[in-house]
Short mmCIF file of C-alpha atoms in Angstrom, two decimals:
data_model
loop_
_atom_site.label_atom_id
_atom_site.label_comp_id
_atom_site.label_asym_id
_atom_site.label_seq_id
_atom_site.Cartn_x
_atom_site.Cartn_y
_atom_site.Cartn_z
CA MET A 1 -6.56 27.07 6.11
CA ASP A 2 -9.02 27.03 3.35
CA THR A 3 -8.73 23.33 2.47
CA LYS A 4 -10.59 23.72 -0.91
CA LYS A 5 -8.35 26.78 -1.91
CA MET A 6 -5.35 24.74 -0.89
CA ALA A 7 -6.37 21.68 -2.85
CA ARG A 8 -7.05 23.88 -5.94
CA ARG A 9 -3.46 25.48 -5.41
CA ILE A 10 -1.76 21.96 -5.15
CA ARG A 11 -3.37 20.86 -8.46
CA GLU A 12 -2.34 24.02 -10.22
CA ASP A 13 1.09 23.74 -9.03
CA LEU A 14 1.15 19.92 -10.13
CA LEU A 15 -0.20 20.81 -13.51
CA SER A 16 2.42 23.24 -14.09
CA LEU A 17 4.98 20.64 -13.27
CA GLY A 18 3.52 18.05 -15.60
CA ASP A 19 4.73 16.81 -18.82
CA GLU A 20 2.48 15.48 -21.60
CA THR A 21 4.81 12.77 -22.82
CA LEU A 22 5.38 11.51 -19.21
CA ARG A 23 1.74 11.66 -18.60
CA SER A 24 0.79 9.42 -21.52
CA SER A 25 3.59 6.86 -20.67
CA THR A 26 2.60 6.75 -17.04
CA ALA A 27 -0.97 6.09 -17.95
CA ARG A 28 0.10 3.26 -20.13
CA PHE A 29 2.04 1.81 -17.16
CA PHE A 30 -1.21 0.84 -15.44
CA ARG A 31 -3.91 -1.43 -16.65
CA GLU A 32 -6.48 0.59 -14.75
CA ASP A 33 -7.62 3.95 -16.13
CA ILE A 34 -5.91 6.54 -14.14
CA LYS A 35 -5.57 10.20 -14.01
CA CYS A 36 -2.06 11.85 -13.73
CA HIS A 37 -0.25 14.99 -14.23
CA GLY A 38 2.90 13.43 -15.67
CA ILE A 39 5.59 14.15 -13.03
CA ARG A 40 8.54 12.01 -12.10
CA SER A 41 8.66 10.69 -8.43
CA ALA A 42 11.54 12.92 -7.24
CA PRO A 43 9.85 16.33 -8.04
CA VAL A 44 6.63 14.89 -6.50
CA ARG A 45 8.59 14.09 -3.29
CA LYS A 46 10.20 17.42 -3.22
CA TYR A 47 6.89 19.38 -3.68
CA GLY A 48 5.16 17.10 -1.12
CA LYS A 49 8.02 18.02 1.47
CA MET A 50 7.34 21.63 0.70
CA ILE A 51 3.52 21.30 1.37
CA VAL A 52 4.09 19.34 4.52
CA LYS A 53 6.42 22.09 5.90
CA GLU A 54 3.89 24.78 4.79
CA ALA A 55 1.11 22.95 6.63
CA SER A 56 3.03 22.02 9.76
CA GLY A 57 1.07 24.48 11.87
CA GLN A 58 -2.37 23.19 10.96
CA ARG A 59 -4.52 20.89 13.08
CA LYS A 60 -4.50 17.20 12.08
CA GLU A 61 -8.23 17.50 11.28
CA LYS A 62 -7.73 20.29 8.74
CA ILE A 63 -4.79 18.22 7.32
CA PHE A 64 -6.99 15.11 6.82
CA GLU A 65 -9.78 17.33 5.56
CA LEU A 66 -7.25 18.44 2.87
CA CYS A 67 -6.24 14.80 2.16
CA GLU A 68 -9.85 13.90 1.56
CA LEU A 69 -10.13 16.60 -1.13
CA LEU A 70 -6.72 15.24 -2.80
CA TRP A 71 -7.95 11.59 -2.65
CA ARG A 72 -11.30 12.51 -4.04
CA GLY A 73 -9.53 14.47 -6.82
CA GLY A 74 -8.25 11.09 -8.22
CA TYR A 75 -4.88 12.31 -9.60
CA LEU A 76 -1.99 10.03 -8.93
CA GLU A 77 0.43 12.73 -7.80
CA GLU A 78 -2.32 14.38 -5.70
CA THR A 79 -2.77 11.04 -3.79
CA PHE A 80 0.96 10.90 -3.24
CA ILE A 81 0.88 14.43 -1.56
CA ALA A 82 -2.00 13.19 0.60
CA CYS A 83 0.10 10.32 1.63
CA HIS A 84 2.98 12.70 2.59
CA LEU A 85 0.52 14.85 4.57
CA THR A 86 -0.84 11.93 6.38
CA GLU A 87 2.45 10.38 7.31
CA SER A 88 3.56 13.76 8.67
CA ARG A 89 0.90 13.43 11.37
CA ALA A 90 1.86 9.94 12.43
CA LYS A 91 2.70 11.14 16.03
CA GLU A 92 -0.87 12.35 16.20
CA PHE A 93 -2.50 9.20 14.84
CA GLU A 94 -5.45 7.98 16.94
CA LYS A 95 -6.90 4.42 16.99
CA ALA A 96 -10.12 5.52 15.21
CA ASP A 97 -8.22 6.82 12.17
CA ILE A 98 -8.15 3.31 10.82
CA ARG A 99 -11.87 3.96 9.75
CA LEU A 100 -10.75 6.98 7.73
CA PHE A 101 -7.95 5.09 6.28
CA GLN A 102 -10.21 2.34 5.39
CA HIS A 103 -12.47 4.89 3.62
CA TRP A 104 -9.55 6.15 1.64
CA VAL A 105 -8.47 2.76 0.41
CA GLY A 106 -11.84 1.38 -0.34
CA SER A 107 -13.37 4.44 -1.83
CA CYS A 108 -10.66 6.60 -3.29
CA VAL A 109 -7.67 4.36 -4.33
CA THR A 110 -7.82 3.35 -8.02
CA ASN A 111 -4.35 1.82 -8.61
CA TRP A 112 -1.50 -0.34 -7.05
CA ALA A 113 0.86 2.77 -6.55
CA SER A 114 -1.55 4.74 -4.40
CA CYS A 115 -2.45 1.67 -2.55
CA ASP A 116 1.10 0.64 -1.94
CA THR A 117 2.35 4.20 -1.14
CA PHE A 118 -0.45 4.67 1.51
CA CYS A 119 -0.61 1.28 3.00
CA ASN A 120 3.22 0.81 3.25
CA HIS A 121 3.61 3.89 5.30
CA SER A 122 0.55 5.52 6.62
CA VAL A 123 -1.39 2.43 7.49
CA ALA A 124 1.75 0.64 8.82
CA MET A 125 2.62 3.52 11.01
CA LEU A 126 -0.93 3.47 12.46
CA LEU A 127 -0.48 -0.24 13.20
CA ASP A 128 2.74 0.54 14.89
CA LYS A 129 0.97 2.78 17.25
CA TYR A 130 -2.19 0.74 17.63
CA PRO A 131 -1.54 -2.95 16.69
CA GLU A 132 -4.90 -3.94 17.76
CA ASN A 133 -6.09 -2.36 14.52
CA ILE A 134 -4.72 -5.38 12.63
CA GLY A 135 -7.89 -7.14 13.78
CA ILE A 136 -9.93 -4.81 11.29
CA LEU A 137 -7.52 -5.83 8.49
CA LYS A 138 -8.03 -9.37 9.07
CA LYS A 139 -11.80 -9.42 9.56
CA GLU A 140 -12.91 -6.62 7.04
CA TRP A 141 -10.07 -5.77 4.66
CA VAL A 142 -9.12 -9.19 3.59
CA THR A 143 -12.74 -10.28 3.07
CA SER A 144 -13.72 -7.07 1.27
CA PRO A 145 -14.97 -7.25 -2.31
CA ASN A 146 -12.77 -4.13 -2.95
CA ARG A 147 -9.51 -5.50 -4.45
CA TRP A 148 -7.54 -2.47 -2.90
CA LEU A 149 -8.63 -3.30 0.55
CA ARG A 150 -7.66 -6.94 0.03
CA ARG A 151 -4.22 -5.92 -1.26
CA GLY A 152 -3.86 -3.22 1.32
CA ALA A 153 -4.33 -5.67 4.15
CA ALA A 154 -1.32 -7.45 3.02
CA VAL A 155 0.90 -4.54 1.94
CA SER A 156 0.39 -2.74 5.17
CA LEU A 157 2.38 -5.62 6.78
CA VAL A 158 5.34 -5.53 4.43
CA ILE A 159 7.55 -3.09 6.32
CA PRO A 160 6.81 -4.58 9.82
CA ALA A 161 7.19 -7.92 8.44
CA ARG A 162 10.84 -7.27 7.38
CA ARG A 163 11.40 -6.37 11.04
CA GLY A 164 10.28 -9.78 12.04
CA GLU A 165 6.93 -8.60 13.42
CA TYR A 166 3.45 -10.13 12.78
CA LEU A 167 4.40 -13.46 11.59
CA GLU A 168 1.23 -15.14 12.84
CA GLU A 169 -0.95 -12.32 11.14
CA VAL A 170 1.23 -12.60 7.97
CA MET A 171 0.43 -16.24 7.68
CA GLU A 172 -3.24 -15.78 8.60
CA ILE A 173 -3.83 -13.00 6.07
CA ALA A 174 -1.86 -14.95 3.25
CA SER A 175 -4.06 -18.07 4.05
CA ILE A 176 -7.23 -16.00 3.75
CA LEU A 177 -6.09 -14.50 0.36
CA LEU A 178 -4.50 -17.78 -0.81
CA LEU A 179 -6.95 -18.49 -3.62
CA ASP A 180 -7.77 -14.96 -4.48
CA ASN A 181 -8.25 -14.69 -8.27
CA ASP A 182 -7.06 -11.01 -8.48
CA ASP A 183 -3.40 -11.11 -9.56
CA LEU A 184 -2.75 -7.64 -7.81
CA VAL A 185 -3.95 -9.27 -4.66
CA GLN A 186 -1.79 -12.26 -5.27
CA LYS A 187 1.33 -10.02 -5.83
CA GLY A 188 0.38 -8.11 -2.67
CA TYR A 189 0.44 -10.99 -0.29
CA GLY A 190 3.31 -12.64 -2.09
CA TRP A 191 5.26 -9.52 -1.32
CA MET A 192 4.12 -9.66 2.28
CA LEU A 193 5.44 -13.16 2.48
CA LYS A 194 8.67 -12.22 0.76
CA ALA A 195 9.18 -9.48 3.37
CA ALA A 196 8.41 -11.87 6.18
CA SER A 197 11.01 -14.38 4.83
CA GLU A 198 13.86 -11.93 5.48
CA PHE A 199 13.33 -12.49 9.24
CA HIS A 200 11.47 -15.75 9.32
CA ARG A 201 12.81 -17.77 6.35
CA GLN A 202 12.18 -21.30 7.63
CA GLU A 203 8.60 -20.54 8.77
CA ILE A 204 7.65 -18.91 5.51
CA PHE A 205 9.38 -21.64 3.57
CA GLU A 206 7.23 -24.16 5.33
CA PHE A 207 4.21 -22.22 4.84
CA ILE A 208 4.65 -21.99 1.21
CA MET A 209 5.78 -25.58 0.72
CA GLY A 210 2.47 -26.71 2.68
CA ARG A 211 0.43 -24.79 0.13
CA LYS A 212 2.44 -24.80 -3.16
CA ASP A 213 0.02 -27.19 -4.83
CA ILE A 214 -2.79 -24.65 -4.58
CA MET A 215 -1.04 -21.31 -4.13
CA PRO A 216 -1.24 -19.33 -7.49
CA ARG A 217 2.09 -19.12 -9.21
CA THR A 218 2.35 -15.36 -9.08
CA ALA A 219 2.11 -15.34 -5.34
CA LEU A 220 4.34 -18.23 -4.90
CA ARG A 221 7.10 -16.86 -6.96
CA TYR A 222 7.10 -13.42 -5.15
CA GLY A 223 6.97 -15.28 -1.75
CA ILE A 224 10.22 -17.28 -2.60
CA GLU A 225 12.08 -14.37 -4.24
CA LYS A 226 14.46 -13.60 -1.33
CA MET A 227 15.13 -17.31 -0.30
CA PRO A 228 18.39 -19.20 -1.10
CA PRO A 229 18.46 -20.98 -4.63
CA GLU A 230 18.22 -24.44 -2.99
CA MET A 231 14.95 -23.44 -1.26
CA ARG A 232 13.45 -22.00 -4.32
CA LYS A 233 14.39 -24.95 -6.34
CA MET A 234 12.58 -27.25 -3.71
CA VAL A 235 9.51 -25.17 -4.03
CA MET A 236 9.46 -25.09 -7.85
CA ASP A 237 10.33 -28.70 -8.20
CA ARG A 238 7.54 -29.62 -6.00
CA ALA A 239 5.10 -27.24 -7.55
CA ARG A 240 5.95 -28.75 -11.02
CA GLY A 241 5.49 -32.14 -9.65
#
């Protein structure tokens, strides 16, 4: 596969599917300056599935080479295709792939949608296979000056946290990010706490109660969203007090 030719073809295909009105409204949806073709989610997913099927016979290295080009292109929908392609090779993931994933999040991600799509799925799938890689998230991602790596460290644990996994790591990451001034990072770790509360409600409630005086309100509200009304009231009453 000529990856440069394939990347050009994907861009041309997506350009043909784009809509100028939707492109403008999508761009306004983000605070960051983004590039997008203006395509709704369902057609992008459908197209992504087609590309995954078409590339199924290629080596993982070639697929990741194509993903690199799609990430570097910077268009929102193209990053989603890169995510689809990466997820399709989850069975072939290797422990060292965390470094490539770290590069994509730290150097190529420019918005929360690309960050969350990639970290929710591809990074989480890598952690499923190599849970020891979470040490890199705790030591390097959460302390990075890059907002997307910090958010990504939390968002990567959302799906496993819903299954009751990584409680200790969830609280450790939330503790490190607790006073982060970036509201997108606050929303990210608040989302992670909310996910963990679905399985470990009491533990997350106690974690938040113990820090509610200093936890940013954005993260606090996200974290308690799935809790019963009486628990939410206790947190908010004490936060006001």
